[in-house]
mmCIF file of C-alpha atoms in Angstrom:
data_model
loop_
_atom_site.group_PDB
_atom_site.id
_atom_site.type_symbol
_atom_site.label_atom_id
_atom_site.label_comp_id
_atom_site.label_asym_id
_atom_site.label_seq_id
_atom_site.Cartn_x
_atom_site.Cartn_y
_atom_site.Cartn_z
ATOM 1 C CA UNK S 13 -56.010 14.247 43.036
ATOM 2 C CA UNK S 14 -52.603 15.235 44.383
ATOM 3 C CA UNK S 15 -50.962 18.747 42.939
ATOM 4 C CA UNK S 16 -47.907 16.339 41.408
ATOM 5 C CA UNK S 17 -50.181 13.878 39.733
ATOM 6 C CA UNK S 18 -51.699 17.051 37.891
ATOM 7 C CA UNK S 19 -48.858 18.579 36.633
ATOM 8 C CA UNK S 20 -47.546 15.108 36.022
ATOM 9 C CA UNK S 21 -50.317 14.381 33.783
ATOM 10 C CA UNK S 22 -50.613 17.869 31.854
ATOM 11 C CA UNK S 23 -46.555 18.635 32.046
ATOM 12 C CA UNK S 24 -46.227 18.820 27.866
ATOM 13 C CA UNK S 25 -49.096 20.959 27.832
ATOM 14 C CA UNK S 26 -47.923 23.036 30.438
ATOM 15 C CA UNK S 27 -44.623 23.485 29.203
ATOM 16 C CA UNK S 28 -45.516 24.440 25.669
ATOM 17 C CA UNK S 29 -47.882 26.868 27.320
ATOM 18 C CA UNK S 30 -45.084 28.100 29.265
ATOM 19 C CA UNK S 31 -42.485 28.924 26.835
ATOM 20 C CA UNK S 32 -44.451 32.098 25.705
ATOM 21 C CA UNK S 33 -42.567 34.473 28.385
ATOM 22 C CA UNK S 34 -40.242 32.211 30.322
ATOM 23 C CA UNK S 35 -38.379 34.752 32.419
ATOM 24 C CA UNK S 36 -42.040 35.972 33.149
ATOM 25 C CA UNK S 37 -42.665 32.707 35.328
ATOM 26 C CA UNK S 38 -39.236 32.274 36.299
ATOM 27 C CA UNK S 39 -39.392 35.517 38.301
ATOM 28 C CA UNK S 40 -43.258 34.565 39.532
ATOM 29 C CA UNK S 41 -42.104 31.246 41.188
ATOM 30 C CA UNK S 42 -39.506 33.393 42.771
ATOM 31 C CA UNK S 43 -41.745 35.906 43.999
ATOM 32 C CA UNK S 44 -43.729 33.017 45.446
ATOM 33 C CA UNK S 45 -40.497 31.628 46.914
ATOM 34 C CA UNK S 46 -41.223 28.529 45.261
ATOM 35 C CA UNK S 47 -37.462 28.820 44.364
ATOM 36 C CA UNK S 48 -34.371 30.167 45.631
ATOM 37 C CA UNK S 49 -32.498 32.646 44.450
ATOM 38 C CA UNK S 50 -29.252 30.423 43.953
ATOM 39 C CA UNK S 51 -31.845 28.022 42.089
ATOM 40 C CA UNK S 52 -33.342 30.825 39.981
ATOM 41 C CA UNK S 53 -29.970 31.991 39.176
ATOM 42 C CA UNK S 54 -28.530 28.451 38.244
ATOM 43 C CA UNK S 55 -32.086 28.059 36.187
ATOM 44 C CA UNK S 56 -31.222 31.215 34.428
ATOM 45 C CA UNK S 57 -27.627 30.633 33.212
ATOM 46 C CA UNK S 58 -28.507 26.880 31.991
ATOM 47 C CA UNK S 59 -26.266 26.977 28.687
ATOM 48 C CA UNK S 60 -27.167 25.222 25.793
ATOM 49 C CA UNK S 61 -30.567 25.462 26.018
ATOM 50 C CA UNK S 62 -33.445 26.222 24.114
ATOM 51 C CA UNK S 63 -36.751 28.275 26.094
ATOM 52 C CA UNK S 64 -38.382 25.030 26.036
ATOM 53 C CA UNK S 65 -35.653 23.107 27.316
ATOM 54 C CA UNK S 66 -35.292 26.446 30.086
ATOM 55 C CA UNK S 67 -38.913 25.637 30.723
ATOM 56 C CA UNK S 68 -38.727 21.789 31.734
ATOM 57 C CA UNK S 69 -35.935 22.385 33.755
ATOM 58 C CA UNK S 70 -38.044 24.596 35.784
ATOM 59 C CA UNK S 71 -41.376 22.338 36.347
ATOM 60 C CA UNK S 72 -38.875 19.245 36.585
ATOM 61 C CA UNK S 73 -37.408 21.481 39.839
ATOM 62 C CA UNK S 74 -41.258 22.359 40.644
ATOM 63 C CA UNK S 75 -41.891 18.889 40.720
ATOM 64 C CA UNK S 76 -39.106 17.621 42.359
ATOM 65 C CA UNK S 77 -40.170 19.592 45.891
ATOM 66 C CA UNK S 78 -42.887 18.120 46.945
ATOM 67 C CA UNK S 79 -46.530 18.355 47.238
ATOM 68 C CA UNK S 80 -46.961 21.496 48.789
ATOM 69 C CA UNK S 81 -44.631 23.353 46.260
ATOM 70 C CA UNK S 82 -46.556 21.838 43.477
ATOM 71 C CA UNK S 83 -49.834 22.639 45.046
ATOM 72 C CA UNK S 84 -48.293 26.250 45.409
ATOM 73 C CA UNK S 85 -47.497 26.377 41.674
ATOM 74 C CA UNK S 86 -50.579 25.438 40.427
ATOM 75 C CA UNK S 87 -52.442 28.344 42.677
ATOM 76 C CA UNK S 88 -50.048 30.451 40.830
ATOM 77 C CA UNK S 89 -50.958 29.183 37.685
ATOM 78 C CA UNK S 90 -54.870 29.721 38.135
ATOM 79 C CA UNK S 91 -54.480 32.562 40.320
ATOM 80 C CA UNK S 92 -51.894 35.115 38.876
ATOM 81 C CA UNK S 93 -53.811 37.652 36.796
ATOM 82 C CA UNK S 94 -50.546 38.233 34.428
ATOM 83 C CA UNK S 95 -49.894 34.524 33.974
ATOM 84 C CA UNK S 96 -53.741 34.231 33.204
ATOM 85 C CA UNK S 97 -53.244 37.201 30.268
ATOM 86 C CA UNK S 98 -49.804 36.025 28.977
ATOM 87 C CA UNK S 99 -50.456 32.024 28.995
ATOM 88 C CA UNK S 100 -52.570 29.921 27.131
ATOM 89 C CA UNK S 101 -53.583 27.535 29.371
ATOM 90 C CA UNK S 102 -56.999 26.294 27.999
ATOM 91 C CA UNK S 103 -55.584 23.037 26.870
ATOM 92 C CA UNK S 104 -54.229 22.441 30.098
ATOM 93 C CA UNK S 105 -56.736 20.410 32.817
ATOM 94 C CA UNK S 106 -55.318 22.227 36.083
ATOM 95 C CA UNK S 107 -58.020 24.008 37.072
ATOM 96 C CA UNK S 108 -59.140 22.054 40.287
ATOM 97 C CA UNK S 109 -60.936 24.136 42.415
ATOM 98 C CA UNK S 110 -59.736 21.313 45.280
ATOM 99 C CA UNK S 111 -56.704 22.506 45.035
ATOM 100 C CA UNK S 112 -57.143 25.817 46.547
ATOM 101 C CA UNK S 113 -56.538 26.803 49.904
ATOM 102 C CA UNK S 114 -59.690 25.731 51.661
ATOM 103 C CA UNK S 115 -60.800 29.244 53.565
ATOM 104 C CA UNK S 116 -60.640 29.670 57.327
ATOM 105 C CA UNK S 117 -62.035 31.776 59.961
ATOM 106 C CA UNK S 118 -59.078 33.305 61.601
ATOM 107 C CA UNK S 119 -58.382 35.808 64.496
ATOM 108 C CA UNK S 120 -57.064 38.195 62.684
ATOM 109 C CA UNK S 121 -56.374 39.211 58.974
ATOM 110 C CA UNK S 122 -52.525 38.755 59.196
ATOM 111 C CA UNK S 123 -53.277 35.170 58.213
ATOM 112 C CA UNK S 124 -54.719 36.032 55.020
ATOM 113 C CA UNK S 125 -50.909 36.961 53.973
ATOM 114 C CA UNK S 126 -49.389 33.180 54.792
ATOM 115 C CA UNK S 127 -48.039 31.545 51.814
ATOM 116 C CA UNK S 128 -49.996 28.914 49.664
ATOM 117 C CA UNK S 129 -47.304 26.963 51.003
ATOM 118 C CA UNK S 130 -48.227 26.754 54.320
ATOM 119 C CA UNK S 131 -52.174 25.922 53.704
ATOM 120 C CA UNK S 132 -52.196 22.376 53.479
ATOM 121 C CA UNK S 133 -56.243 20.433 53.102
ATOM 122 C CA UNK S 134 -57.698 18.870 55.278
ATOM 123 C CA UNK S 135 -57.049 15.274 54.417
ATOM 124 C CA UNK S 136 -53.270 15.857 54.262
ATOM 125 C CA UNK S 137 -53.163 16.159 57.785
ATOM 126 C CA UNK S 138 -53.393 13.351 60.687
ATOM 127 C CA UNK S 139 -55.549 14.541 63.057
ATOM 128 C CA UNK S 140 -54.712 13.419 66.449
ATOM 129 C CA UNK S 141 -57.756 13.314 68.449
ATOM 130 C CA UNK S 142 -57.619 10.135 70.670
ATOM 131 C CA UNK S 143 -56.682 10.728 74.645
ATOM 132 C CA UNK S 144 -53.879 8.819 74.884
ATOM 133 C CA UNK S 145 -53.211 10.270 71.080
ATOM 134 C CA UNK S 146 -51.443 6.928 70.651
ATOM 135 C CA UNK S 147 -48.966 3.916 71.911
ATOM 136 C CA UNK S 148 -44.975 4.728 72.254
ATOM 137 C CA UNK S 149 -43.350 1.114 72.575
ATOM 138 C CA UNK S 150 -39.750 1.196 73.689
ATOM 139 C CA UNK S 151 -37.650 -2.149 73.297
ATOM 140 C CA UNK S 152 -34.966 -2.042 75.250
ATOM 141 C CA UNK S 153 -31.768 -4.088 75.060
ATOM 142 C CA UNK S 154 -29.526 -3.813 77.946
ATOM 143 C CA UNK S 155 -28.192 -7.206 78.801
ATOM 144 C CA UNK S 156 -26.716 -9.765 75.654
ATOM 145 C CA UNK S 157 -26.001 -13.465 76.083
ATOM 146 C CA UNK S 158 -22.720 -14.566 77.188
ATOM 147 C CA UNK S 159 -21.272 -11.074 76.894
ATOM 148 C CA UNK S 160 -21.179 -11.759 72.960
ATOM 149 C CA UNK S 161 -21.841 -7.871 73.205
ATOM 150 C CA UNK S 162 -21.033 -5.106 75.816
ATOM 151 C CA UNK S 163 -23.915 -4.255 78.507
ATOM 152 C CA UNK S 164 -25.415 -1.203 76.884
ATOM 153 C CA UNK S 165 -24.959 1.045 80.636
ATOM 154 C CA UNK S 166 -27.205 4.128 79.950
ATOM 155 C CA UNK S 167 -29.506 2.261 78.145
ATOM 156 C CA UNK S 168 -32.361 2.650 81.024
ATOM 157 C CA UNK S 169 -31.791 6.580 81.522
ATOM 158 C CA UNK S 170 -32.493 6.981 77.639
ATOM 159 C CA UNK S 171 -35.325 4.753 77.714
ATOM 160 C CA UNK S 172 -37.151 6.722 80.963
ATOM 161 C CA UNK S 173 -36.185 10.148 79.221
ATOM 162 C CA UNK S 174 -37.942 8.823 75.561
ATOM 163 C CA UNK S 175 -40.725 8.038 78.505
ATOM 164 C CA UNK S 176 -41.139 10.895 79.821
ATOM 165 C CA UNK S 177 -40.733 12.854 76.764
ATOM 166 C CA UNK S 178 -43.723 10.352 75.160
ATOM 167 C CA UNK S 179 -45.959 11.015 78.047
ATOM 168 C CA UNK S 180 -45.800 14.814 77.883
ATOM 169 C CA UNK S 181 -46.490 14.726 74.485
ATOM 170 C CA UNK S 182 -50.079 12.359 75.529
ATOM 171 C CA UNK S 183 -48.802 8.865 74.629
ATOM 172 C CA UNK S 184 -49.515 6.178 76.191
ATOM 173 C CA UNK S 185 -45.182 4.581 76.896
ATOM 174 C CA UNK S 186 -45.069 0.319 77.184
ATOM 175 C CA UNK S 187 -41.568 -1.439 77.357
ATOM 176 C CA UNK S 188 -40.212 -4.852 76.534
ATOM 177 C CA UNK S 189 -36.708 -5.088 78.313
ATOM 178 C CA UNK S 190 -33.964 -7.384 76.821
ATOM 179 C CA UNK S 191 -35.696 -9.282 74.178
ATOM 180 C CA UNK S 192 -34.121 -11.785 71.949
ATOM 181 C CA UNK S 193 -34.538 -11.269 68.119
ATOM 182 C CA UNK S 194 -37.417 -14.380 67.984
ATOM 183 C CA UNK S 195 -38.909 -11.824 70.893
ATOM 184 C CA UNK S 196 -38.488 -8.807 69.728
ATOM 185 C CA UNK S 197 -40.526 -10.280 66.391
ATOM 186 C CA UNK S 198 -43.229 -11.245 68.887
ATOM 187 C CA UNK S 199 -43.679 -8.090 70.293
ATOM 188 C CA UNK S 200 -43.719 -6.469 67.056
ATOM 189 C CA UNK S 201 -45.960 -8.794 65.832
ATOM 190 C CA UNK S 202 -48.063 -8.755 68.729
ATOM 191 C CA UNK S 203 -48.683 -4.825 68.641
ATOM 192 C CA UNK S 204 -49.083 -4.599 64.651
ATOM 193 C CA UNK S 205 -52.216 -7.073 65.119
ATOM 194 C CA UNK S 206 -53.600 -5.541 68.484
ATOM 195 C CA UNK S 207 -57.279 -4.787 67.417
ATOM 196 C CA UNK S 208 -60.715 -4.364 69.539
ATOM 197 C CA UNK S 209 -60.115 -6.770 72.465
ATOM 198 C CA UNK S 210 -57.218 -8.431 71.542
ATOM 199 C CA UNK S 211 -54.157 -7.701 73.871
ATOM 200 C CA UNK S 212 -50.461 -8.588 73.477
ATOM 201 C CA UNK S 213 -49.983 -12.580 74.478
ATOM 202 C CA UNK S 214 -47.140 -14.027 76.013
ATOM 203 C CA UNK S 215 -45.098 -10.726 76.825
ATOM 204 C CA UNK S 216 -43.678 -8.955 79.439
ATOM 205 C CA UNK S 217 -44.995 -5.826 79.162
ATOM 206 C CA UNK S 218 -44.466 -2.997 81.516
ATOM 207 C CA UNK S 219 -46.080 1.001 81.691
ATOM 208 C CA UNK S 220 -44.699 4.088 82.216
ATOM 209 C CA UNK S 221 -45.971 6.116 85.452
ATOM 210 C CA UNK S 222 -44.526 8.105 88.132
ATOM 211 C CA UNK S 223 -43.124 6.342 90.325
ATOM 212 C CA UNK S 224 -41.337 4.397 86.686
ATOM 213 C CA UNK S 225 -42.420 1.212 84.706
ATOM 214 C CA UNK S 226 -44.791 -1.312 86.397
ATOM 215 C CA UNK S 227 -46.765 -3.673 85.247
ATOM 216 C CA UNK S 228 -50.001 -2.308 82.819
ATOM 217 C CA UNK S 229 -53.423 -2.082 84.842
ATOM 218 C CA UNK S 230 -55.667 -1.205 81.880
ATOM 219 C CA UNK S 231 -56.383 -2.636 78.349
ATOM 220 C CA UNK S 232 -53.712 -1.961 75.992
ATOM 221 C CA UNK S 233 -55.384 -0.522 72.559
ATOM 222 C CA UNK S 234 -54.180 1.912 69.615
ATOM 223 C CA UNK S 235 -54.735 5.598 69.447
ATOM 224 C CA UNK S 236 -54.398 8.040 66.338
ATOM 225 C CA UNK S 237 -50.439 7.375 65.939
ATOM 226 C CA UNK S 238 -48.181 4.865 66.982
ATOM 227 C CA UNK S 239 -43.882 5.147 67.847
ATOM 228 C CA UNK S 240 -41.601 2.034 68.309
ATOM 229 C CA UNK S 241 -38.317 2.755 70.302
ATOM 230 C CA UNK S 242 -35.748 0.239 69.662
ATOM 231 C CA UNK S 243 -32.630 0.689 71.664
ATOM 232 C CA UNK S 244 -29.740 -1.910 71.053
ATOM 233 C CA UNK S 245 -26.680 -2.845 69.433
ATOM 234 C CA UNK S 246 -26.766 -3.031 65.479
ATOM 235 C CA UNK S 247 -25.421 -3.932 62.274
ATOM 236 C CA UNK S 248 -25.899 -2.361 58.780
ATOM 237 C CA UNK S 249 -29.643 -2.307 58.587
ATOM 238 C CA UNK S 250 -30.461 -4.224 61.319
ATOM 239 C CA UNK S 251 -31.060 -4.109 65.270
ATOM 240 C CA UNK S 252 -29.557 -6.948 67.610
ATOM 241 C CA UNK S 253 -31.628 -8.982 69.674
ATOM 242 C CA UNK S 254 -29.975 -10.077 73.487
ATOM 243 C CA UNK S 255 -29.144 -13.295 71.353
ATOM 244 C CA UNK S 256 -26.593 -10.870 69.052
ATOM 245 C CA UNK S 257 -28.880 -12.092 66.147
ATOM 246 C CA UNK S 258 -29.979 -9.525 63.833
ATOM 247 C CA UNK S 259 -33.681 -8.122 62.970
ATOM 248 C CA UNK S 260 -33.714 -6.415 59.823
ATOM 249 C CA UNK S 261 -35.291 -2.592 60.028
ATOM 250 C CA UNK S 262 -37.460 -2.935 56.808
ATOM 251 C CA UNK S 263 -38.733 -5.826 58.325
ATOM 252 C CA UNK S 264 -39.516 -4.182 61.806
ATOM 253 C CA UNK S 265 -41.268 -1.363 59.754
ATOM 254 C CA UNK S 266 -42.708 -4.183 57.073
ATOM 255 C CA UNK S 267 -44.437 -6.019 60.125
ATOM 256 C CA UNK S 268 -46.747 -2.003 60.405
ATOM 257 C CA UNK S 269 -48.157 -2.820 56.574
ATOM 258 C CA UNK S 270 -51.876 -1.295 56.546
ATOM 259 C CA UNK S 271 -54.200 -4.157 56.207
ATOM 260 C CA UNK S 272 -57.963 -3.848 56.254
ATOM 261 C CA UNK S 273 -57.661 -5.517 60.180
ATOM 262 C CA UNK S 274 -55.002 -3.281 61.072
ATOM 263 C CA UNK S 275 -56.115 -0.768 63.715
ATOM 264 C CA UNK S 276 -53.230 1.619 62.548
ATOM 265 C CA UNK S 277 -54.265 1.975 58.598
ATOM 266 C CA UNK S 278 -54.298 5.359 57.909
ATOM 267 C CA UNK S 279 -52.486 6.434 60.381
ATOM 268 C CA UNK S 280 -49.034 7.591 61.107
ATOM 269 C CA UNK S 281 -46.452 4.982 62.535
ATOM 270 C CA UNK S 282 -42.552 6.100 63.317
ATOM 271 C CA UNK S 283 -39.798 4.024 64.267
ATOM 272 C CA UNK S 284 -36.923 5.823 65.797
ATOM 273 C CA UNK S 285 -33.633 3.276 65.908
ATOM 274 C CA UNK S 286 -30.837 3.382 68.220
ATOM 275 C CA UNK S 287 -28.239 1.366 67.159
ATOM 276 C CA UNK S 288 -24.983 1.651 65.749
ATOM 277 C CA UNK S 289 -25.147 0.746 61.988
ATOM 278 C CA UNK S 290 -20.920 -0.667 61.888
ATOM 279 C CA UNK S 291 -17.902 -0.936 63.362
ATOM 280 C CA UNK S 292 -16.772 2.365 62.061
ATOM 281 C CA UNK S 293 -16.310 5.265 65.005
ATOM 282 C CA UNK S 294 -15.965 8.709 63.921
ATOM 283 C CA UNK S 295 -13.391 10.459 65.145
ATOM 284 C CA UNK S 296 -14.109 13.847 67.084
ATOM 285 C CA UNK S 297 -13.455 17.385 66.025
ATOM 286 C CA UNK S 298 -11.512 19.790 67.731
ATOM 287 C CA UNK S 299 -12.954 23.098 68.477
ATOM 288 C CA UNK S 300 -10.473 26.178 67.825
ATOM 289 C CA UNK S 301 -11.133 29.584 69.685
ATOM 290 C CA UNK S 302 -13.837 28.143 72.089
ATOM 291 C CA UNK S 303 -14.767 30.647 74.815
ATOM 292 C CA UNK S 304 -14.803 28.920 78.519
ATOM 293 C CA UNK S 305 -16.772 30.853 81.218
ATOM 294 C CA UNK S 306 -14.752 31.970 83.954
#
């Protein structure tokens, strides 16, 4: 069970436990750096409140960062010799031993010091293991019909750079150059489906090398993680096709869904969009006292 879902589930307890010493676990989160100090201060000065209402301002702030802070509170909790002495916490249900730091043989005992913070489980983490670890497709959209919007010049440097980039980091870089928005749906499509000997239909598809992109001469199949490029013209919350028609993003990242066919449930899937978003440009910013090189 996730460390939020506990302390969701056994906050009243918690809190009423809590309110015994409250500056005692204010200054214990602190000490964990659970908190800031601007955060402790501004939970410290809260006016017109009682300890209890002191006290769920605090685990509300707990809450509100995130697993690992959670998990990190709730070591505290079970943990802390003082807390254990000063808080009755019998009628709370927090004490599961899964949530402890799962011990590791390390080099060298400087590791035993990390924070609970930084010791995440096992099954939190995507473990890249597959060689390539995964596919990086890159749509690029250079060329739009009947100049209905400017030739994106550039567009091909960023796209080999995002390859290169992609490859050094052991991915596996395909491109689809100037696809329409019915097209770019295809190829979407086409790679959210591709399973154990099914390959991409209908597309032109071309791989990253060194001498640039030419045409694939293996299989294409997923790894452990999987990155979609898109480089175009936009609108608000959606990318342009060559045909200026528009391609929502929460359908782009809609089309990735986890089903049980799906070779990517499970694992991680990032879209990175480039593509302005309106018509609005912001202006620059001039730079006072800048020192030039001579």
């Amino acid at each position: 069970m996730l460390a939020k879902d506990i302390l969701r589930r056994n906050k009243t307890a918690l809190q009423q436990a809590l309110c015994a010493d409250y500056q005692l676990i204010l200054d214990k989160v602190l000490e964990r750096s659970l908190i800031t100090q601007r955060e402790y201060n501004n939970l410290k000065k809260i006016n017109g409140e009682n300890v209890e209402g002191h006290v769920v301002a605090l685990v509300d702030k707990i809450m509100n960062k995130g697993e690992d802070t959670c998990r990190s509170f709730l070591d505290l909790l079970q943990t802390d010799e003082q807390i254990k002495t000063t808080y009755d916490l019998k009628n709370t249900q927090i004490s599961d031993t899964s949530l402890l730091p799962t011990p590791v043989q390390v080099a060298s005992s400087r590791c035993d010091d990390a924070p609970a913070s930084k010791k995440q489980k096992k099954d939190e983490v995507y473990e890249l293991k597959s060689k390539p670890v995964g596919l990086c497709v890159i749509i690029n959209n250079k060329n739009f019909h009947n100049n209905t919007q400017k030739t994106r010049n550039g567009t091909d440097k960023d796209a080999r750079s995002l390859a290169e980039v992609f490859t050094w980091l052991g991915f596996r870089v395909l491109a689809c150059k100037d696809q329409t928005s019915d097209r770019m749906r295809q190829v979407l499509k086409s790679f959210a489906s591709l399973g154990a000997g099914a390959q991409p239909q209908g597309l032109s598809v071309e791989e990253w090398s060194e001498v640039g992109f030419t045409a694939p001469q293996q299989d294409i199949k997923h790894g452990d993680a999987f990155f979609c490029c898109i480089l175009s013209h936009g609108v608000n919350g959606s990318v342009l096709g060559t045909d200026s028609k528009p391609v929502n993003i929460k359908e782009i990242t809609r089309t990735f869904k986890a089903t049980e066919e799906s070779a990517l449930t499970g694992k991680p899937k990032i879209f990175l969009i480039q593509a302005c978003q309106g018509n609005g440009i912001q202006k620059g910013v001039l730079l006072k006292d800048v020192e030039i090189d001579g």
